[in-house]
Amino acid sequence: MALSRSSSGERWRIRPDGTEKVTGKLAYLTDMSREGMLIGKVLRSPHPHAGIVSIHTDKARKIPGVRAVITHSDIPGMNGFGIVNPDQPVFCEDRVRYIGDAIAAVAAETPEIAQLALDNIEVHYVPLPVVDDPVKAQTKQAPKLHPGGNVLHRNQYGHGNVEMSFAKCAHIVEETYSTPRQMHTYMETEGGLFIPEEGGRLTVYSPTQHGYKDRMQLARILALPEFNIRVISSPIGGSFGGKDELNVQPYGALLALVTGKPVKIHNSRAESVRSGLKRHPMTIRMKTGVDANGAILAHQVDIVADTGAYATLGAEVLNFAIEHVTGPYLYESVAVEGVSVYTNNGVSGEFRGFGGNQAIFALEGQMDRLAARLGIDPWVFRARNMRKPKDPGPVGQAIVPTDGADQVWQSLAGSELWLNRHHQPSREPWIRSGTGAAFVMHGSGLGFGIPDPAGGMLALSDDGKIEAIFGYEEFGQGLIATLELMMIEQFGFGAEDLRIVIGDTDLVLHGGSSTASRATSMMWKSLQKLRQPFLNRLLEEASRVLALPADQLKVGIGGIRDRTSDELLLPYPRLAGEASEEIRFLTHFPFPTSPTKRIGAHYLYTYSAVAVQVEVNALTGRVKLLKQYHAVAAGPVMNPQGYLGQIEGGSGMAVGFALMEDAVMEGGHYLTKNLDSYLVPTWTDLMGDVEVHAIEELPEEDDHGPRGVGEIGSVGVAPAIAAAVFDATGIRINKLPINPELLQELPEFLREEANSE
């Protein structure tokens, strides 16, 4: 189905949270305030690597209006955070490892006083040698940044004998690819409001992708029982993975408990750049060989990822890249190795695509180069080596069979964009047109061996509202709209009958993180499990109240209706008032994982094929995206508007990854300090046509339902653009973002002048 307003009919609906968002009326958590609240600020290191000799806070404490100045000595519990590896100090004690490291925090009556207090904290540093390169960081001469050394994590995968396979190859391509340190650039920077409550409780209003994980980490830092902390976490003004880890929450929470007052912290954009997470820069060396018929025999990969000063999810991102660097293809032999390395650069972490974007950019570059070496159409070459439905997964694991690879391949091959790729008239002599494509296989969920709970709850509330209660977060992706549409279509309720409850650890279940393209899948699965018990119970109670057989009744808009005439017989508020007992059902289950015991290996995969048409201005070297075609095999579409929005939004982020975004660092310092020196795609960069073909069919035995599409729209665009640039200019790209200087040509009149001299 080609997704559009016209093809979606009545399913194309105004989002329940849409009007308030586009009119600016919606109050985000960082918009909140309380009477008498204090302003919190954090003192961060000026050095990327230094020892701390002393910290003096006396001057700051004496400033009128300053209510608290805290350092490492004021932490009652663990001085560290990190979802998996809590190696990032809340406050540094004797050493700083990057310029975002926190030394102290203050709470004051005004922002100006808080800044004055920071300026009066005296810290004596001894600068240390800076480790700003992940390759140099692995040498014996490099200073150790952590007790275990500078290697956070190594992983590998292989099958067959890659050297013997290379010996049989007719053609071998070797290339090194590098990808940038991309910023999430959410509209809402990190922040929150922290309120101490009666009885020693603390309420945290702060955007996060998983309130329960924040609560667990804050409990360790504050030395409080988890049930003493309430985390309210939605709505979020954008995240893309960047708010899955704690950011300002430890400082706001500590200051609120120390002062006994509400404390608000909200990062400026410059602070967000300095301390926030980024996409892992990776260098990926590949050597790939084929026989004379174009069958891939050998694939050898070496990945170096710069995780920065602290672990965050660096190990997991590397595992994902290793899994996806073989993609939707079959090989006689594979040898993949990777290492994630600590440096004094900014901290890398979770980012939409989770390492798959870097891996697929490199892999698809290899496929295009091999096809050219063979003299084969690159899309035909991909088909010759494509995985089949019952083949094992990329790391040899059992996966759910899917026809997705062939489905998206066929869809793209038949698309108007691809069929007309050789007929692109040029507007001006210096404009070069080209078309390229990429092929993507992307796993969802957290993978084998990683706790990945799911579930939800349905209830008839006392006021007659049908409550759908889930532990997932709305950060712009359309989760609320998708859940509402599923409740309408699968249960028969009206939108006005519903109350969607999310983002509050006091109210929702621990349903896992809103990440890894999993929330829509798990909401759908939960509703499948809850639907019949909940509907049956509503009808049983209605039957008792109305003294009518349950089989004469049905659930409908506004209440219980006559199954034949559709007459409204019992509004939900009346049913709630006369129910003999509470009507509430919950379900709890894990995200499905492969039976193959390899940590992080995925079970459910989504396929995508992307074609793009570009124009390259040979005078400026700038690339303009004209058209995109996305074929996505992700199962049934739950919300056509949201699905389309995710693919369009993901592709826009990928345009930035491909053409302009890089948070440049030098010697451990960001040269990019704000959005005046970090460009992201705007409307003018994204004006080209975007066509999205959603392939909904799943194999008959597949009962896993819809897969999430939050990430896959961002994965294949960059390699497709690189292929299109080659088609237009004959220049192969191996480094992102694409440098316009590479694509510039000397104008004809200057060439003539040069030739005449």
mmCIF file of C-alpha atoms in Angstrom, residues 57-407:
data_model
loop_
_atom_site.group_PDB
_atom_site.id
_atom_site.type_symbol
_atom_site.label_atom_id
_atom_site.label_comp_id
_atom_site.label_asym_id
_atom_site.label_seq_id
_atom_site.Cartn_x
_atom_site.Cartn_y
_atom_site.Cartn_z
ATOM 1 C CA THR A 57 32.968 26.018 47.242
ATOM 2 C CA ASP A 58 33.098 28.483 50.174
ATOM 3 C CA LYS A 59 32.842 31.624 48.054
ATOM 4 C CA ALA A 60 29.907 30.284 46.113
ATOM 5 C CA ARG A 61 28.021 29.242 49.238
ATOM 6 C CA LYS A 62 28.300 32.764 50.713
ATOM 7 C CA ILE A 63 26.621 34.482 47.765
ATOM 8 C CA PRO A 64 23.162 35.794 48.774
ATOM 9 C CA GLY A 65 20.439 33.766 47.093
ATOM 10 C CA VAL A 66 22.504 30.602 46.802
ATOM 11 C CA ARG A 67 20.686 27.765 48.582
ATOM 12 C CA ALA A 68 23.001 24.843 47.914
ATOM 13 C CA VAL A 69 26.355 23.949 46.417
ATOM 14 C CA ILE A 70 26.989 20.220 46.137
ATOM 15 C CA THR A 71 29.881 18.023 45.024
ATOM 16 C CA HIS A 72 30.790 14.328 45.134
ATOM 17 C CA SER A 73 30.882 14.432 48.931
ATOM 18 C CA ASP A 74 27.148 15.178 49.034
ATOM 19 C CA ILE A 75 26.055 12.023 47.205
ATOM 20 C CA PRO A 76 24.417 9.639 49.688
ATOM 21 C CA GLY A 77 24.556 6.602 47.406
ATOM 22 C CA MET A 78 26.404 5.494 44.279
ATOM 23 C CA ASN A 79 28.466 8.130 42.504
ATOM 24 C CA GLY A 80 27.818 6.764 39.046
ATOM 25 C CA PHE A 81 25.175 6.206 36.398
ATOM 26 C CA GLY A 82 24.689 4.329 33.160
ATOM 27 C CA ILE A 83 21.915 1.914 32.170
ATOM 28 C CA VAL A 84 24.221 -1.083 31.813
ATOM 29 C CA ASN A 85 27.621 0.080 33.001
ATOM 30 C CA PRO A 86 27.357 2.860 35.634
ATOM 31 C CA ASP A 87 30.866 4.177 34.999
ATOM 32 C CA GLN A 88 29.939 7.849 34.517
ATOM 33 C CA PRO A 89 30.394 9.773 37.772
ATOM 34 C CA VAL A 90 27.587 12.022 38.913
ATOM 35 C CA PHE A 91 30.322 14.342 40.193
ATOM 36 C CA CYS A 92 34.003 13.826 39.445
ATOM 37 C CA GLU A 93 36.207 13.526 42.520
ATOM 38 C CA ASP A 94 39.809 13.236 41.386
ATOM 39 C CA ARG A 95 39.757 13.192 37.588
ATOM 40 C CA VAL A 96 37.775 14.461 34.605
ATOM 41 C CA ARG A 97 37.603 12.556 31.332
ATOM 42 C CA TYR A 98 35.695 14.908 29.019
ATOM 43 C CA ILE A 99 34.477 18.474 28.884
ATOM 44 C CA GLY A 100 30.958 17.467 29.869
ATOM 45 C CA ASP A 101 32.060 15.989 33.193
ATOM 46 C CA ALA A 102 30.249 17.492 36.198
ATOM 47 C CA ILE A 103 32.229 18.807 39.170
ATOM 48 C CA ALA A 104 29.549 20.540 41.216
ATOM 49 C CA ALA A 105 25.962 21.795 41.078
ATOM 50 C CA VAL A 106 24.221 24.755 42.615
ATOM 51 C CA ALA A 107 20.660 25.760 43.447
ATOM 52 C CA ALA A 108 19.885 29.451 43.657
ATOM 53 C CA GLU A 109 16.964 31.839 43.596
ATOM 54 C CA THR A 110 17.621 33.081 40.062
ATOM 55 C CA PRO A 111 19.540 31.847 37.006
ATOM 56 C CA GLU A 112 21.912 34.809 37.331
ATOM 57 C CA ILE A 113 22.763 33.991 40.941
ATOM 58 C CA ALA A 114 23.213 30.333 40.045
ATOM 59 C CA GLN A 115 25.666 31.272 37.294
ATOM 60 C CA LEU A 116 27.515 33.616 39.674
ATOM 61 C CA ALA A 117 27.829 30.740 42.122
ATOM 62 C CA LEU A 118 29.298 28.472 39.432
ATOM 63 C CA ASP A 119 31.787 31.209 38.560
ATOM 64 C CA ASN A 120 32.933 31.308 42.199
ATOM 65 C CA ILE A 121 33.604 27.601 42.622
ATOM 66 C CA GLU A 122 37.364 27.164 42.621
ATOM 67 C CA VAL A 123 38.709 23.980 41.100
ATOM 68 C CA HIS A 124 42.419 23.313 40.731
ATOM 69 C CA TYR A 125 43.137 21.011 37.804
ATOM 70 C CA VAL A 126 46.306 19.403 36.509
ATOM 71 C CA PRO A 127 45.818 18.839 32.775
ATOM 72 C CA LEU A 128 46.638 15.342 31.532
ATOM 73 C CA PRO A 129 47.469 14.087 28.015
ATOM 74 C CA VAL A 130 44.337 13.978 25.888
ATOM 75 C CA VAL A 131 43.340 10.753 24.169
ATOM 76 C CA ASP A 132 41.240 11.907 21.252
ATOM 77 C CA ASP A 133 41.659 9.060 18.783
ATOM 78 C CA PRO A 134 40.244 5.560 19.307
ATOM 79 C CA VAL A 135 43.111 3.940 17.406
ATOM 80 C CA LYS A 136 45.801 5.738 19.402
ATOM 81 C CA ALA A 137 43.838 4.967 22.555
ATOM 82 C CA GLN A 138 44.580 1.272 22.026
ATOM 83 C CA THR A 139 48.362 1.718 21.938
ATOM 84 C CA LYS A 140 50.541 0.866 24.914
ATOM 85 C CA GLN A 141 51.655 4.488 25.193
ATOM 86 C CA ALA A 142 48.135 5.859 25.617
ATOM 87 C CA PRO A 143 47.111 6.908 29.158
ATOM 88 C CA LYS A 144 44.574 4.579 30.733
ATOM 89 C CA LEU A 145 41.235 6.356 31.032
ATOM 90 C CA HIS A 146 39.601 3.639 33.136
ATOM 91 C CA PRO A 147 41.014 1.001 35.472
ATOM 92 C CA GLY A 148 40.420 -1.730 32.904
ATOM 93 C CA GLY A 149 42.145 0.204 30.114
ATOM 94 C CA ASN A 150 40.773 1.984 27.090
ATOM 95 C CA VAL A 151 38.881 -0.857 25.472
ATOM 96 C CA LEU A 152 35.267 -0.878 26.550
ATOM 97 C CA HIS A 153 34.213 -3.919 24.561
ATOM 98 C CA ARG A 154 35.314 -6.322 21.835
ATOM 99 C CA ASN A 155 33.083 -8.633 19.860
ATOM 100 C CA GLN A 156 33.368 -10.802 16.797
ATOM 101 C CA TYR A 157 31.455 -13.144 14.581
ATOM 102 C CA GLY A 158 32.476 -15.497 11.825
ATOM 103 C CA HIS A 159 31.716 -18.623 9.899
ATOM 104 C CA GLY A 160 33.632 -20.534 7.240
ATOM 105 C CA ASN A 161 37.266 -19.943 6.374
ATOM 106 C CA VAL A 162 37.495 -16.410 5.081
ATOM 107 C CA GLU A 163 41.062 -16.723 3.786
ATOM 108 C CA MET A 164 40.244 -19.821 1.745
ATOM 109 C CA SER A 165 37.165 -18.074 0.367
ATOM 110 C CA PHE A 166 39.159 -14.986 -0.623
ATOM 111 C CA ALA A 167 41.591 -17.266 -2.470
ATOM 112 C CA LYS A 168 38.731 -18.364 -4.746
ATOM 113 C CA CYS A 169 37.462 -14.873 -5.521
ATOM 114 C CA ALA A 170 37.467 -13.377 -9.003
ATOM 115 C CA HIS A 171 37.123 -9.846 -7.630
ATOM 116 C CA ILE A 172 37.931 -8.352 -4.246
ATOM 117 C CA VAL A 173 37.002 -4.864 -3.028
ATOM 118 C CA GLU A 174 38.698 -3.262 -0.046
ATOM 119 C CA GLU A 175 37.541 0.052 1.397
ATOM 120 C CA THR A 176 37.527 2.006 4.650
ATOM 121 C CA TYR A 177 34.395 3.931 5.598
ATOM 122 C CA SER A 178 33.973 6.535 8.294
ATOM 123 C CA THR A 179 30.858 8.086 9.791
ATOM 124 C CA PRO A 180 30.302 11.266 11.811
ATOM 125 C CA ARG A 181 29.478 12.178 15.397
ATOM 126 C CA GLN A 182 25.844 13.110 14.771
ATOM 127 C CA MET A 183 23.766 15.020 17.331
ATOM 128 C CA HIS A 184 20.179 14.135 18.219
ATOM 129 C CA THR A 185 19.287 17.856 18.012
ATOM 130 C CA TYR A 186 15.928 17.432 19.715
ATOM 131 C CA MET A 187 13.890 20.634 19.981
ATOM 132 C CA GLU A 188 13.632 20.225 23.766
ATOM 133 C CA THR A 189 17.041 20.134 25.416
ATOM 134 C CA GLU A 190 17.604 18.081 28.563
ATOM 135 C CA GLY A 191 15.921 19.326 31.718
ATOM 136 C CA GLY A 192 13.250 18.828 34.330
ATOM 137 C CA LEU A 193 11.583 19.862 37.549
ATOM 138 C CA PHE A 194 12.353 18.026 40.794
ATOM 139 C CA ILE A 195 9.963 18.304 43.733
ATOM 140 C CA PRO A 196 10.505 16.948 47.244
ATOM 141 C CA GLU A 197 7.213 15.643 48.620
ATOM 142 C CA GLU A 198 5.819 14.816 52.041
ATOM 143 C CA GLY A 199 6.987 11.573 53.584
ATOM 144 C CA GLY A 200 10.397 11.732 51.954
ATOM 145 C CA ARG A 201 9.151 11.089 48.448
ATOM 146 C CA LEU A 202 10.590 12.788 45.364
ATOM 147 C CA THR A 203 8.697 13.558 42.172
ATOM 148 C CA VAL A 204 10.810 13.835 39.038
ATOM 149 C CA TYR A 205 9.310 15.555 35.996
ATOM 150 C CA SER A 206 11.956 14.892 33.385
ATOM 151 C CA PRO A 207 11.811 13.585 29.802
ATOM 152 C CA THR A 208 13.174 10.089 29.396
ATOM 153 C CA GLN A 209 12.538 7.054 27.245
ATOM 154 C CA HIS A 210 12.148 4.789 30.252
ATOM 155 C CA GLY A 211 10.934 6.131 33.566
ATOM 156 C CA TYR A 212 11.549 2.864 35.402
ATOM 157 C CA LYS A 213 15.221 2.750 34.416
ATOM 158 C CA ASP A 214 15.647 6.341 35.551
ATOM 159 C CA ARG A 215 13.965 5.534 38.835
ATOM 160 C CA MET A 216 16.252 2.553 39.419
ATOM 161 C CA GLN A 217 19.386 4.612 38.782
ATOM 162 C CA LEU A 218 18.215 7.574 40.861
ATOM 163 C CA ALA A 219 17.417 5.236 43.752
ATOM 164 C CA ARG A 220 21.031 4.016 43.691
ATOM 165 C CA ILE A 221 22.430 7.564 43.625
ATOM 166 C CA LEU A 222 20.068 8.959 46.273
ATOM 167 C CA ALA A 223 20.138 5.839 48.477
ATOM 168 C CA LEU A 224 16.338 5.817 48.479
ATOM 169 C CA PRO A 225 13.916 2.950 47.955
ATOM 170 C CA GLU A 226 12.632 2.989 44.373
ATOM 171 C CA PHE A 227 9.043 3.373 45.544
ATOM 172 C CA ASN A 228 10.015 6.701 47.125
ATOM 173 C CA ILE A 229 10.712 8.142 43.673
ATOM 174 C CA ARG A 230 7.997 8.942 41.172
ATOM 175 C CA VAL A 231 9.178 9.624 37.613
ATOM 176 C CA ILE A 232 6.797 11.436 35.277
ATOM 177 C CA SER A 233 8.337 11.277 31.859
ATOM 178 C CA SER A 234 5.962 12.313 29.062
ATOM 179 C CA PRO A 235 5.482 14.281 26.893
ATOM 180 C CA ILE A 236 8.974 14.610 25.496
ATOM 181 C CA GLY A 237 10.072 17.181 22.963
ATOM 182 C CA GLY A 238 12.182 14.750 20.988
ATOM 183 C CA SER A 239 14.733 12.139 21.965
ATOM 184 C CA PHE A 240 15.835 9.726 19.176
ATOM 185 C CA GLY A 241 17.750 7.740 21.809
ATOM 186 C CA GLY A 242 19.493 10.733 23.356
ATOM 187 C CA LYS A 243 17.397 10.788 26.534
ATOM 188 C CA ASP A 244 17.465 7.067 27.276
ATOM 189 C CA GLU A 245 20.348 7.631 29.694
ATOM 190 C CA LEU A 246 20.197 9.958 32.694
ATOM 191 C CA ASN A 247 21.353 13.496 31.948
ATOM 192 C CA VAL A 248 20.358 16.255 34.406
ATOM 193 C CA GLN A 249 18.210 14.054 36.661
ATOM 194 C CA PRO A 250 20.866 13.244 39.301
ATOM 195 C CA TYR A 251 21.661 16.940 39.838
ATOM 196 C CA GLY A 252 18.066 18.098 40.040
ATOM 197 C CA ALA A 253 17.152 15.273 42.399
ATOM 198 C CA LEU A 254 20.114 15.866 44.727
ATOM 199 C CA LEU A 255 19.546 19.617 44.863
ATOM 200 C CA ALA A 256 15.834 19.195 45.577
ATOM 201 C CA LEU A 257 16.486 16.843 48.470
ATOM 202 C CA VAL A 258 19.289 19.005 49.901
ATOM 203 C CA THR A 259 17.289 22.248 49.749
ATOM 204 C CA GLY A 260 13.823 20.824 50.408
ATOM 205 C CA LYS A 261 12.606 23.020 47.532
ATOM 206 C CA PRO A 262 11.485 22.388 43.969
ATOM 207 C CA VAL A 263 14.465 22.724 41.648
ATOM 208 C CA LYS A 264 14.398 23.254 37.922
ATOM 209 C CA ILE A 265 17.303 22.512 35.594
ATOM 210 C CA HIS A 266 17.147 23.052 31.862
ATOM 211 C CA ASN A 267 20.226 22.783 29.671
ATOM 212 C CA SER A 268 20.978 25.537 27.220
ATOM 213 C CA ARG A 269 21.708 24.314 23.701
ATOM 214 C CA ALA A 270 25.412 24.895 24.293
ATOM 215 C CA GLU A 271 25.278 22.772 27.459
ATOM 216 C CA SER A 272 23.379 20.100 25.551
ATOM 217 C CA VAL A 273 26.074 20.003 22.884
ATOM 218 C CA ARG A 274 28.796 19.833 25.509
ATOM 219 C CA SER A 275 27.367 17.126 27.743
ATOM 220 C CA GLY A 276 24.803 15.294 25.601
ATOM 221 C CA LEU A 277 25.161 11.981 23.845
ATOM 222 C CA LYS A 278 26.032 11.670 20.136
ATOM 223 C CA ARG A 279 25.941 8.945 17.509
ATOM 224 C CA HIS A 280 29.045 6.726 17.687
ATOM 225 C CA PRO A 281 31.622 7.750 15.079
ATOM 226 C CA MET A 282 32.849 4.545 13.455
ATOM 227 C CA THR A 283 35.655 3.570 11.140
ATOM 228 C CA ILE A 284 34.759 0.397 9.272
ATOM 229 C CA ARG A 285 37.294 -1.445 7.128
ATOM 230 C CA MET A 286 35.785 -3.966 4.716
ATOM 231 C CA LYS A 287 37.244 -6.534 2.357
ATOM 232 C CA THR A 288 34.677 -8.408 0.281
ATOM 233 C CA GLY A 289 35.143 -10.869 -2.557
ATOM 234 C CA VAL A 290 32.934 -12.476 -5.207
ATOM 235 C CA ASP A 291 33.282 -15.233 -7.759
ATOM 236 C CA ALA A 292 32.985 -14.591 -11.482
ATOM 237 C CA ASN A 293 29.209 -15.097 -11.347
ATOM 238 C CA GLY A 294 28.712 -12.495 -8.650
ATOM 239 C CA ALA A 295 28.200 -14.749 -5.629
ATOM 240 C CA ILE A 296 29.720 -13.256 -2.479
ATOM 241 C CA LEU A 297 32.307 -15.659 -1.122
ATOM 242 C CA ALA A 298 34.150 -13.733 1.567
ATOM 243 C CA HIS A 299 33.393 -10.748 3.777
ATOM 244 C CA GLN A 300 35.896 -9.429 6.298
ATOM 245 C CA VAL A 301 35.068 -6.455 8.517
ATOM 246 C CA ASP A 302 36.896 -4.510 11.195
ATOM 247 C CA ILE A 303 34.956 -1.878 13.186
ATOM 248 C CA VAL A 304 36.429 0.755 15.503
ATOM 249 C CA ALA A 305 33.852 2.771 17.452
ATOM 250 C CA ASP A 306 34.633 5.861 19.536
ATOM 251 C CA THR A 307 32.476 5.587 22.656
ATOM 252 C CA GLY A 308 34.001 8.682 24.253
ATOM 253 C CA ALA A 309 34.678 9.073 27.943
ATOM 254 C CA TYR A 310 32.080 6.647 29.306
ATOM 255 C CA ALA A 311 30.393 3.430 28.315
ATOM 256 C CA THR A 312 26.683 4.296 28.116
ATOM 257 C CA LEU A 313 25.443 1.700 25.588
ATOM 258 C CA GLY A 314 28.699 1.526 23.626
ATOM 259 C CA ALA A 315 29.024 -2.229 23.972
ATOM 260 C CA GLU A 316 25.460 -2.838 22.850
ATOM 261 C CA VAL A 317 25.785 -0.457 19.890
ATOM 262 C CA LEU A 318 28.928 -2.293 18.779
ATOM 263 C CA ASN A 319 27.137 -5.653 19.075
ATOM 264 C CA PHE A 320 24.338 -4.307 16.906
ATOM 265 C CA ALA A 321 26.783 -3.017 14.276
ATOM 266 C CA ILE A 322 28.544 -6.379 14.157
ATOM 267 C CA GLU A 323 25.214 -8.149 13.706
ATOM 268 C CA HIS A 324 24.090 -5.792 10.940
ATOM 269 C CA VAL A 325 27.313 -5.355 9.020
ATOM 270 C CA THR A 326 26.491 -8.456 6.988
ATOM 271 C CA GLY A 327 22.949 -7.227 6.287
ATOM 272 C CA PRO A 328 20.424 -8.998 4.073
ATOM 273 C CA TYR A 329 23.017 -11.080 2.196
ATOM 274 C CA LEU A 330 24.465 -14.587 2.202
ATOM 275 C CA TYR A 331 28.192 -15.309 2.307
ATOM 276 C CA GLU A 332 30.326 -18.421 2.063
ATOM 277 C CA SER A 333 32.622 -17.056 4.785
ATOM 278 C CA VAL A 334 32.444 -14.132 7.176
ATOM 279 C CA ALA A 335 34.919 -12.699 9.680
ATOM 280 C CA VAL A 336 33.765 -9.635 11.624
ATOM 281 C CA GLU A 337 35.603 -8.008 14.501
ATOM 282 C CA GLY A 338 34.850 -4.832 16.385
ATOM 283 C CA VAL A 339 36.078 -2.786 19.283
ATOM 284 C CA SER A 340 34.495 0.071 21.188
ATOM 285 C CA VAL A 341 37.126 2.384 22.657
ATOM 286 C CA TYR A 342 37.211 4.950 25.433
ATOM 287 C CA THR A 343 38.632 8.373 24.529
ATOM 288 C CA ASN A 344 38.476 11.898 25.966
ATOM 289 C CA ASN A 345 35.947 12.867 23.304
ATOM 290 C CA GLY A 346 32.265 13.545 23.910
ATOM 291 C CA VAL A 347 30.201 10.602 25.077
ATOM 292 C CA SER A 348 28.575 8.502 22.372
ATOM 293 C CA GLY A 349 25.412 6.577 23.052
ATOM 294 C CA GLU A 350 22.097 5.350 21.812
ATOM 295 C CA PHE A 351 20.924 6.938 18.552
ATOM 296 C CA ARG A 352 18.152 6.074 16.120
ATOM 297 C CA GLY A 353 19.365 3.006 14.212
ATOM 298 C CA PHE A 354 21.671 1.932 17.069
ATOM 299 C CA GLY A 355 24.825 1.312 15.008
ATOM 300 C CA GLY A 356 22.937 -0.072 12.025
ATOM 301 C CA ASN A 357 23.204 3.185 10.076
ATOM 302 C CA GLN A 358 27.002 3.122 10.192
ATOM 303 C CA ALA A 359 27.134 -0.589 9.316
ATOM 304 C CA ILE A 360 24.718 -0.375 6.390
ATOM 305 C CA PHE A 361 26.445 2.687 4.914
ATOM 306 C CA ALA A 362 29.655 0.681 4.694
ATOM 307 C CA LEU A 363 28.051 -2.571 3.598
ATOM 308 C CA GLU A 364 25.997 -1.029 0.813
ATOM 309 C CA GLY A 365 29.066 0.815 -0.416
ATOM 310 C CA GLN A 366 30.762 -2.560 -0.799
ATOM 311 C CA MET A 367 27.816 -3.969 -2.714
ATOM 312 C CA ASP A 368 27.852 -1.089 -5.191
ATOM 313 C CA ARG A 369 31.599 -1.376 -5.695
ATOM 314 C CA LEU A 370 31.416 -5.129 -6.250
ATOM 315 C CA ALA A 371 28.583 -4.775 -8.745
ATOM 316 C CA ALA A 372 30.599 -2.190 -10.663
ATOM 317 C CA ARG A 373 33.643 -4.473 -10.665
ATOM 318 C CA LEU A 374 31.487 -7.244 -12.130
ATOM 319 C CA GLY A 375 29.712 -4.947 -14.566
ATOM 320 C CA ILE A 376 26.322 -5.923 -13.111
ATOM 321 C CA ASP A 377 23.366 -3.677 -12.258
ATOM 322 C CA PRO A 378 23.780 -3.081 -8.517
ATOM 323 C CA TRP A 379 20.188 -3.994 -7.741
ATOM 324 C CA VAL A 380 20.442 -7.244 -9.716
ATOM 325 C CA PHE A 381 23.677 -8.017 -7.886
ATOM 326 C CA ARG A 382 21.876 -7.686 -4.554
ATOM 327 C CA ALA A 383 19.193 -10.146 -5.629
ATOM 328 C CA ARG A 384 21.817 -12.768 -6.457
ATOM 329 C CA ASN A 385 23.045 -12.719 -2.879
ATOM 330 C CA MET A 386 19.830 -12.035 -0.973
ATOM 331 C CA ARG A 387 18.831 -13.977 2.142
ATOM 332 C CA LYS A 388 15.899 -16.352 1.708
ATOM 333 C CA PRO A 389 12.966 -16.585 4.154
ATOM 334 C CA LYS A 390 14.229 -19.548 6.166
ATOM 335 C CA ASP A 391 17.918 -18.617 6.239
ATOM 336 C CA PRO A 392 19.400 -18.025 9.707
ATOM 337 C CA GLY A 393 20.011 -14.511 10.937
ATOM 338 C CA PRO A 394 23.143 -12.415 10.377
ATOM 339 C CA VAL A 395 25.041 -14.008 13.275
ATOM 340 C CA GLY A 396 23.787 -17.513 12.561
ATOM 341 C CA GLN A 397 20.850 -17.286 14.943
ATOM 342 C CA ALA A 398 17.348 -18.632 14.459
ATOM 343 C CA ILE A 399 14.997 -15.844 13.365
ATOM 344 C CA VAL A 400 11.340 -15.546 12.483
ATOM 345 C CA PRO A 401 11.006 -16.460 8.776
ATOM 346 C CA THR A 402 10.072 -13.539 6.581
ATOM 347 C CA ASP A 403 9.693 -12.805 2.877
ATOM 348 C CA GLY A 404 10.576 -9.193 3.582
ATOM 349 C CA ALA A 405 13.850 -9.148 1.658
ATOM 350 C CA ASP A 406 12.279 -10.253 -1.617
ATOM 351 C CA GLN A 407 9.177 -8.118 -1.037
#
